[in-house]
Tab-separated table of C-alpha atoms in Angstrom:
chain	number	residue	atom	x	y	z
Y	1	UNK	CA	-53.982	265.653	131.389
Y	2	UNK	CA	-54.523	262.175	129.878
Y	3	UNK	CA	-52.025	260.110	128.060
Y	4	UNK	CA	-52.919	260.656	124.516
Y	5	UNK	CA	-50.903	258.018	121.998
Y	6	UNK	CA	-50.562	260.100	119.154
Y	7	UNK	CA	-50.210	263.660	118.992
Y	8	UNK	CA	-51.159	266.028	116.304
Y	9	UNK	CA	-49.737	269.531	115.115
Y	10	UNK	CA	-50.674	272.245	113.281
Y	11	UNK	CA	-54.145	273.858	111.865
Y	12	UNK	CA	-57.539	273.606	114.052
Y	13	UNK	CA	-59.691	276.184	112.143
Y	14	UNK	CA	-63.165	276.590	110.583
Y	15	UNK	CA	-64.136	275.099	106.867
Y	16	UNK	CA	-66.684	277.767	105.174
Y	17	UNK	CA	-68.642	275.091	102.920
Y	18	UNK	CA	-70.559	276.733	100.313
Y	19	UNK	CA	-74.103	275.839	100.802
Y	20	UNK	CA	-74.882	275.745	96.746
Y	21	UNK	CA	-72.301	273.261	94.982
Y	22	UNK	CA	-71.281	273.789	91.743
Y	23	UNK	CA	-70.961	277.435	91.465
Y	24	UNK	CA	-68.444	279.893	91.441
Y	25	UNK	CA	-67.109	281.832	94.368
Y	26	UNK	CA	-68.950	284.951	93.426
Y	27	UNK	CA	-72.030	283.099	92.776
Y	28	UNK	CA	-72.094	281.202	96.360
Y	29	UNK	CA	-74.978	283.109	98.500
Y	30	UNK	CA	-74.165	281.368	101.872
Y	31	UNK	CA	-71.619	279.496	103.775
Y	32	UNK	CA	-71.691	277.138	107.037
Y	33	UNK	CA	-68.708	276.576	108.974
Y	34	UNK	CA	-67.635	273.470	110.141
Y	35	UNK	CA	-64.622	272.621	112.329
Y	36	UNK	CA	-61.325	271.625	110.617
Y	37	UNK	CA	-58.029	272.091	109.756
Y	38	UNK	CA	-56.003	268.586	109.114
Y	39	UNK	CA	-54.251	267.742	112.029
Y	40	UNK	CA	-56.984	268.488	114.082
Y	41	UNK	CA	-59.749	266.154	111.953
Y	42	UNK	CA	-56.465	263.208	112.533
Y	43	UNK	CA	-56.841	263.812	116.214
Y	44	UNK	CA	-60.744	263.951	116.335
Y	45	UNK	CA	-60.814	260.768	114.079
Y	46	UNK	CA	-58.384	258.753	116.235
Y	47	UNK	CA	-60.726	259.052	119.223
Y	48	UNK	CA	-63.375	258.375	117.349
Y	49	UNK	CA	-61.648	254.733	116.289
Y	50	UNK	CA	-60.659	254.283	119.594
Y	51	UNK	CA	-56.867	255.708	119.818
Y	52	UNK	CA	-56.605	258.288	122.193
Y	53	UNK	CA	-54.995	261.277	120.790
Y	54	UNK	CA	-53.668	265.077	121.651
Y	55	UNK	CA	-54.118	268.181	119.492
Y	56	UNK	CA	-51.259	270.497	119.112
Y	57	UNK	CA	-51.654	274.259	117.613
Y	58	UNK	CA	-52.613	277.904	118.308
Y	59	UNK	CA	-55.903	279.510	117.577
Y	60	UNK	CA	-56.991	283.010	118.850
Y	61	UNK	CA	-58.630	284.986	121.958
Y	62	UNK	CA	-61.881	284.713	120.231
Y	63	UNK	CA	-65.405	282.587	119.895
Y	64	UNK	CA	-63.954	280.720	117.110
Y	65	UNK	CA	-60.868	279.505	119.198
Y	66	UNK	CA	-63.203	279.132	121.991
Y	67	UNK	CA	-65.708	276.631	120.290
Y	68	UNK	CA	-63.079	274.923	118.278
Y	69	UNK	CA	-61.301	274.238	121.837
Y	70	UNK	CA	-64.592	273.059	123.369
Y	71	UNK	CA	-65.505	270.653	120.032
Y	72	UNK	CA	-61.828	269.092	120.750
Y	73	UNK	CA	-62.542	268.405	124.278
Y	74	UNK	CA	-66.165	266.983	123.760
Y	75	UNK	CA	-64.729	264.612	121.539
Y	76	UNK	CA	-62.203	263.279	123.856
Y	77	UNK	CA	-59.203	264.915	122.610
Y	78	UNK	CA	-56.467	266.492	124.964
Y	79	UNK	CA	-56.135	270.054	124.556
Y	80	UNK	CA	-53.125	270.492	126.807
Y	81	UNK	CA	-51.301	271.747	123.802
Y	82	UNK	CA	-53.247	274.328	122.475
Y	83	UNK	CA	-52.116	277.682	122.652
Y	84	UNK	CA	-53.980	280.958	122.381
Y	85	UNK	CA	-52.891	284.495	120.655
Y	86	UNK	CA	-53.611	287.581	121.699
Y	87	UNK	CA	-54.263	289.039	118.629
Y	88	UNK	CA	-54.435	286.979	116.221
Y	89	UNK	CA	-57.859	285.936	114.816
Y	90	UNK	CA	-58.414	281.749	114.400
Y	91	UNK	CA	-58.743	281.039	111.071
Y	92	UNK	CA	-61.290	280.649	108.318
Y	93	UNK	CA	-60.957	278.960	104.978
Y	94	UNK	CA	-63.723	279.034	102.463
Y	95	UNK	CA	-64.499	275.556	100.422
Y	96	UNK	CA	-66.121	275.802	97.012
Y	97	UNK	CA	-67.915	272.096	96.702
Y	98	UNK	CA	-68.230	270.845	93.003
Y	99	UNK	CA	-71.798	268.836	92.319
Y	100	UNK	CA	-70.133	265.659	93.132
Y	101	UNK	CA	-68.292	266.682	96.103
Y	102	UNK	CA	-65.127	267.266	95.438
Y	103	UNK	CA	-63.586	270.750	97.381
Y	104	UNK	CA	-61.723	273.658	96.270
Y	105	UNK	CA	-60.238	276.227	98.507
Y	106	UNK	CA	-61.385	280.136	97.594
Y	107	UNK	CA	-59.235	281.714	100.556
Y	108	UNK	CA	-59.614	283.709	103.744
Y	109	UNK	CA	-61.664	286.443	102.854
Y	110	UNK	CA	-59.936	289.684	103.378
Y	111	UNK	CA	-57.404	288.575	105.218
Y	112	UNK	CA	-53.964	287.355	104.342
Y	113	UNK	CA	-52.794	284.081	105.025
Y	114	UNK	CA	-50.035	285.303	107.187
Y	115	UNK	CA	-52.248	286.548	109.558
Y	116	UNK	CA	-53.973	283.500	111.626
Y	117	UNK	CA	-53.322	282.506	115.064
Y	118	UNK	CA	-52.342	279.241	113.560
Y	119	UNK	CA	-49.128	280.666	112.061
Y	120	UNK	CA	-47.961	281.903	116.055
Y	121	UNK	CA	-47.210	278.501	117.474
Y	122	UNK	CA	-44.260	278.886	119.747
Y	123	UNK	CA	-41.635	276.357	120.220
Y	124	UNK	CA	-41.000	276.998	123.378
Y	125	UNK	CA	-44.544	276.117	124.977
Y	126	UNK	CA	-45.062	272.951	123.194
Y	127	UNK	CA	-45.370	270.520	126.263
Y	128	UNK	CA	-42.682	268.496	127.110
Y	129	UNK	CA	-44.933	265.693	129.072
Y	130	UNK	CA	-47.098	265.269	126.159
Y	131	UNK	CA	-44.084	263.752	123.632
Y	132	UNK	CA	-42.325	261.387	127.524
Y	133	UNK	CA	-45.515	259.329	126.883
Y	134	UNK	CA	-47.048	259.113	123.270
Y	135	UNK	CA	-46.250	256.892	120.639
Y	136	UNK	CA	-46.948	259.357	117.103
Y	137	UNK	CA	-46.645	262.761	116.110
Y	138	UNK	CA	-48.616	263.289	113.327
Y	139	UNK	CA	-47.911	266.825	110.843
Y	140	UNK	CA	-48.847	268.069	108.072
Y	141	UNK	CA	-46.544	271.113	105.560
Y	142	UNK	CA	-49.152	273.975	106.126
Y	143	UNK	CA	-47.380	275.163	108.925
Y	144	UNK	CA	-44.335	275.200	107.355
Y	145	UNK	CA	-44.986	278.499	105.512
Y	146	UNK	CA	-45.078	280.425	108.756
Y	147	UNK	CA	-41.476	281.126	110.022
Y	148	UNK	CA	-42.320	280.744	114.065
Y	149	UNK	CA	-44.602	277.726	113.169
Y	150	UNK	CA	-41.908	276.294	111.124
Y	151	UNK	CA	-39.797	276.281	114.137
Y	152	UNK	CA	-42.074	274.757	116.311
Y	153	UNK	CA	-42.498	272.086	113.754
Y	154	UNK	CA	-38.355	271.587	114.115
Y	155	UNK	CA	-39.077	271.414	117.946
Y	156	UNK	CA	-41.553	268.797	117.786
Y	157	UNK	CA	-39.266	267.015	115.774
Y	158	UNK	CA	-36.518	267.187	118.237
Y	159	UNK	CA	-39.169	265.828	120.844
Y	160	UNK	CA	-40.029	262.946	119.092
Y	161	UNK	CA	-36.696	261.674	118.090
Y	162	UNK	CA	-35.798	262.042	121.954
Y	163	UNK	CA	-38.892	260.065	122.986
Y	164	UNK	CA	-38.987	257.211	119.975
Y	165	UNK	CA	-42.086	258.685	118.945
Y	166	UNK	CA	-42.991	257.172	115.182
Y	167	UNK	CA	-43.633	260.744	113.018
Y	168	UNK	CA	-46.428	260.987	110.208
Y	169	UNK	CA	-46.153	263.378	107.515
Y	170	UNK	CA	-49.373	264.157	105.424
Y	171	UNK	CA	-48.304	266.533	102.579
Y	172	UNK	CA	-51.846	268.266	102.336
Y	173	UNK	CA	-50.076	270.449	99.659
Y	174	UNK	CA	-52.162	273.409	99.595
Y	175	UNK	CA	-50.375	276.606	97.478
Y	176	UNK	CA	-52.789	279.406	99.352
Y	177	UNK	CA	-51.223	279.038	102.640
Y	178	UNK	CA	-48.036	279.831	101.561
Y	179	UNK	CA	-47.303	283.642	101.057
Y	180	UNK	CA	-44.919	282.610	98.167
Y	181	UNK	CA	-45.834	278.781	97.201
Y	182	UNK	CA	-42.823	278.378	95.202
Y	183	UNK	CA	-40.923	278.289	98.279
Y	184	UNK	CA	-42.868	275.345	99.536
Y	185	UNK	CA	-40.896	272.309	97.880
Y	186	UNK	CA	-37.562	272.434	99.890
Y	187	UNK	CA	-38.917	272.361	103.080
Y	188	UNK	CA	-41.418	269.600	102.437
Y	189	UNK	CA	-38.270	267.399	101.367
Y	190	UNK	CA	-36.310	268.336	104.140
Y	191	UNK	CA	-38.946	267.762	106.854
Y	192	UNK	CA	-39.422	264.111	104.933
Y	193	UNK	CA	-36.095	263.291	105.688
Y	194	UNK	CA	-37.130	263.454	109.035
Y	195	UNK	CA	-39.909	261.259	109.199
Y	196	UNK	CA	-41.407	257.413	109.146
Y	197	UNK	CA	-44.386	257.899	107.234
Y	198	UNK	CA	-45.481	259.989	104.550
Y	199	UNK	CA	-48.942	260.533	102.681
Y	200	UNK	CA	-49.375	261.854	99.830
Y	201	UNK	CA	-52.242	262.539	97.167
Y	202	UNK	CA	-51.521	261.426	93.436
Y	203	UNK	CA	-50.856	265.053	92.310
Y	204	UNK	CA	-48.702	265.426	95.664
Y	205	UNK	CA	-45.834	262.809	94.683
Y	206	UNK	CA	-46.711	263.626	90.996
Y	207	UNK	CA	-45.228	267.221	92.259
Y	208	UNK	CA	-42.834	266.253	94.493
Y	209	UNK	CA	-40.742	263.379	93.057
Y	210	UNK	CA	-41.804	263.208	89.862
Y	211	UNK	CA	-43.416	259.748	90.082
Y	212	UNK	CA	-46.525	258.016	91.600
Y	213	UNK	CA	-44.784	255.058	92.362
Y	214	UNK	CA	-44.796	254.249	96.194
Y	215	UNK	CA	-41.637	252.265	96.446
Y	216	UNK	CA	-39.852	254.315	94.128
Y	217	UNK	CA	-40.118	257.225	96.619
Y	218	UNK	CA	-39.490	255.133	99.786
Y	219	UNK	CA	-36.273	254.307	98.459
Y	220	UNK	CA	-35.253	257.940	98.328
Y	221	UNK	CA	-35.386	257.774	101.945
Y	222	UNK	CA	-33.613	255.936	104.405
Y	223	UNK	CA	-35.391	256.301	106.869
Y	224	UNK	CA	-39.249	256.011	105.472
Y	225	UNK	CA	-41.041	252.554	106.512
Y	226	UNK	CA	-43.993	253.438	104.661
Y	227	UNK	CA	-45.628	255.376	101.596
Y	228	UNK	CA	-49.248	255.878	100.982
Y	229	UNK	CA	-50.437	257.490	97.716
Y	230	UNK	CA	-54.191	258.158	97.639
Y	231	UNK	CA	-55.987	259.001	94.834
Y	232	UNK	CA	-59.514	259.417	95.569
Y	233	UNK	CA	-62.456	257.071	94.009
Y	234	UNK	CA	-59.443	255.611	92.188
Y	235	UNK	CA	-58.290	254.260	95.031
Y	236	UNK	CA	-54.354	254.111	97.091
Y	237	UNK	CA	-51.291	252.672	96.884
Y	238	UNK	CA	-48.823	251.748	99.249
Y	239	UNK	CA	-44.745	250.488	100.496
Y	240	UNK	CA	-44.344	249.481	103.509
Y	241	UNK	CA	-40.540	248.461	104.714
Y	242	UNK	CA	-39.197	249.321	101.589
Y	243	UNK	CA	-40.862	245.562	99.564
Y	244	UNK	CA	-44.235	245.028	100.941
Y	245	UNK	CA	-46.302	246.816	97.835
Y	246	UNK	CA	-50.134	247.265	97.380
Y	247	UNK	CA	-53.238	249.109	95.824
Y	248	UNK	CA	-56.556	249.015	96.430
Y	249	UNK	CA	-59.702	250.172	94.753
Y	250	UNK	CA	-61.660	252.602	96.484
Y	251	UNK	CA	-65.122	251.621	98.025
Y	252	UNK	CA	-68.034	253.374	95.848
Y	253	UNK	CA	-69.509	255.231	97.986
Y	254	UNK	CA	-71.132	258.600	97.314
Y	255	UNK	CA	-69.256	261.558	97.979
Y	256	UNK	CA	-70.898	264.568	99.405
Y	257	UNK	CA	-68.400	266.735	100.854
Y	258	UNK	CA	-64.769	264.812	100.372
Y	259	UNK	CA	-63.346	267.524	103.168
Y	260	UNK	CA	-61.048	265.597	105.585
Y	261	UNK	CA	-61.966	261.945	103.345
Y	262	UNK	CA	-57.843	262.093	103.316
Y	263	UNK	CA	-57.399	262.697	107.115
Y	264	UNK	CA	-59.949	259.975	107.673
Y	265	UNK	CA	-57.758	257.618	106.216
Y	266	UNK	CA	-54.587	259.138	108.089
Y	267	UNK	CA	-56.220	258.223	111.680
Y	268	UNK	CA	-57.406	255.148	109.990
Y	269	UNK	CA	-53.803	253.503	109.262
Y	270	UNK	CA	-52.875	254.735	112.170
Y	271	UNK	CA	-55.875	253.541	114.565
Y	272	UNK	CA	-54.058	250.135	112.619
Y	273	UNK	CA	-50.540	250.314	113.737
Y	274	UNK	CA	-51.347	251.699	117.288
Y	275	UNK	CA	-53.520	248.488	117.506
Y	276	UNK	CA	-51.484	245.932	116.293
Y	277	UNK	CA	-48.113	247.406	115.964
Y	278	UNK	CA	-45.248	248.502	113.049
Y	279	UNK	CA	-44.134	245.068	112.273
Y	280	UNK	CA	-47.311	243.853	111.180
Y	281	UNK	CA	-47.262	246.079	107.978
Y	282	UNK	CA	-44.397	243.770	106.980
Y	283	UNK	CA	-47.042	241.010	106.361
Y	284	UNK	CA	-48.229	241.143	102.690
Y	285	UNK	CA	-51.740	240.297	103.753
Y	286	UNK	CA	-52.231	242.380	107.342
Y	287	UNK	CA	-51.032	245.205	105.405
Y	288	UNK	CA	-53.828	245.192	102.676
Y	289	UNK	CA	-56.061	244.589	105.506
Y	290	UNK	CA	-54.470	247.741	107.586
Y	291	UNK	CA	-54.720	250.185	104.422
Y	292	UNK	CA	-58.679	248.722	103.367
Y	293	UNK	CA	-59.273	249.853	107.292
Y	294	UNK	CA	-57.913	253.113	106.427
Y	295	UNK	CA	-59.717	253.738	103.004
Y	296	UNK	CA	-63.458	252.802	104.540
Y	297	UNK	CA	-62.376	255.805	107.319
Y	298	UNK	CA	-61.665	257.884	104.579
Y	299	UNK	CA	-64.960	257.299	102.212
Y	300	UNK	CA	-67.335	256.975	104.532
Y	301	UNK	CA	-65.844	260.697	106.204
Y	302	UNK	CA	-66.985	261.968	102.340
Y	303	UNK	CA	-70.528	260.658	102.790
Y	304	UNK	CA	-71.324	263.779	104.583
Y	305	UNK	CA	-70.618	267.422	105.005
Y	306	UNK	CA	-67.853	268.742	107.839
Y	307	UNK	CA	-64.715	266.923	108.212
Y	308	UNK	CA	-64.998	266.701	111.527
Y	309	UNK	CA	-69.287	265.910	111.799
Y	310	UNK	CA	-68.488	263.168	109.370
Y	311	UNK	CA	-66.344	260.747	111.093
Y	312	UNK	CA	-66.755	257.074	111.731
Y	313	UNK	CA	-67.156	255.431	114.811
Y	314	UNK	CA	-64.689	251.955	115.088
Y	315	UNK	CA	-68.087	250.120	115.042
Y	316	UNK	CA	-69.040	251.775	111.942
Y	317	UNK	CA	-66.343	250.902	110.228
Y	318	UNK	CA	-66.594	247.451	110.990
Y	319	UNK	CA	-70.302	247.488	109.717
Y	320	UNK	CA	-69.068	248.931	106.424
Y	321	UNK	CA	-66.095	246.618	105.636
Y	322	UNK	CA	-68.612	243.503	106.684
Y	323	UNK	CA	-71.299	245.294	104.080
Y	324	UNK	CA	-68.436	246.003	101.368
């Protein structure tokens, strides 16, 4: 077992790309898969920057479980965490792709969403050891819609507050995990109360609170030291410590697959505060610089297909903020 900073919980699973953009699900005459799932492109990413990381989620007795474990492993991340159904299949999501990019989800085939391995994490065999040593815990709401999932979510919780671990919350709102999605909202809220940092898309806090405004939802929350709102090519915005506000333009860049662009910048902010620590997002100008980090992560992961297969190296990234 290493000693991974930051752990991540919750989906590892494959992305079905359609191979012709721009049509309709019907239309779509082929798929590739490509690993995925959002916590699991976080934890890929951070070792990719540099901050060593631990994935944390179930997948099945199957090839797909099997390779997905393997791909996490190559890369560097700790696996320890991972557990494995019996019966349960690891999932598949198919990904319409518009011409210029951007992704929409078409489902799980003929399956329901209740069925996945992903929605059998038990709260009982998350490892202790893991949460004594690291630093994050990063989650996302997907896993919220699965009653024993859920609970291992409140686990992990319990964990971190014990060990002082800094939580994450990326909202990833996405309506066809959820086998009723109008039962989605409370749980969100009440797991924010409950963390340190939340992301959120435009059309996330737009849904949630009612405003876009990244202070004005920090101060709904005690306990929240930062808010980041991303809204694609438009750009982000951001509160940190309840006064330090932002945006930022996005870089142009073209988008080929935008799959995971939104994790990229997840590991990205955090690959920041790992390195040089919470207090220096109070600093007006470190903070811009912390967030424009996190934004290159994110567009240059949409330059190419696979959330996973497109992720920047640290040296990258430093080649395309010295270029941009």
């Amino acid at each position: 077992m290493t000693n991974p900073r930051v752990l991540c919980l919750g989906e590892v699973l494959f992305d079905c790309l359609a191979d012709q953009p721009g049509r309709s699900l019907n239309a779509v005459e082929s798929w590739t898969p490509y690993p995925g799932g959002a916590p699991a492109n976080v934890a890929c990413a951070l070792v990719k920057l540099g901050t060593s990381s631990g994935f944390i989620g179930c997948v099945g007795h199957d090839q797909a479980g099997n390779s997905l474990v393997q791909l996490l492993e190559e890369i560097g991340v700790d696996s320890t965490g991972v557990q494995r159904h019996p019966t349960a299949p690891t999932r598949q999501v198919y990904v319409l792709r518009s011409l210029a990019g951007d992704r929409s989800f078409a489902g799980f085939g003929s399956r329901d969403t209740t069925e996945f391995a992903d929605a059998f994490l038990q709260a009982d065999q998350l490892p202790v050891e893991l949460f004594e040593r690291a630093e994050f815990l990063v989650l996302g709401t997907l896993e919220l819609a699965y009653p024993q999932t859920r609970q291992a979510i409140t686990r992990a919780i319990e964990l971190a507050e014990q060990y002082h671990l800094k939580i994450l919350v990326d909202i990833n709102w996405r309506p066809m995990f959820w086998p009723d999605p109008n039962a989605a909202t409370a749980p969100i809220l009440k797991l924010i109360q409950h963390v340190d940092f939340v992301k959120l898309s435009l059309e996330e806090a737009e849904l949630l609170f009612g405003t876009t405004d990244a202070k004005a939802i920090a101060d709904r929350f005690d306990s929240l030291e930062g808010v980041l709102i991303t809204d694609g090519e438009k750009g982000c915005s951001f509160c940190f410590a309840h006064e330090n506000e932002g945006r930022l333009p996005a870089f142009p860049v073209k988008a080929e697959d935008t799959t995971g662009a939104g994790d990229g910048f997840v590991a990205g902010i955090i690959h920041q505060i790992c390195l040089k620590g919470i207090k220096a997002l109070t600093d007006p100008r470190t903070a811009r610089d912390m967030v424009a980090y996190a934004s290159a992560v994110g567009a240059m992961t949409a330059m190419k297909p696979g959330a996973i297969a497109a992720q920047p190296t640290a040296l990258q990234v430093e080649e395309f903020l010295r270029s941009h």
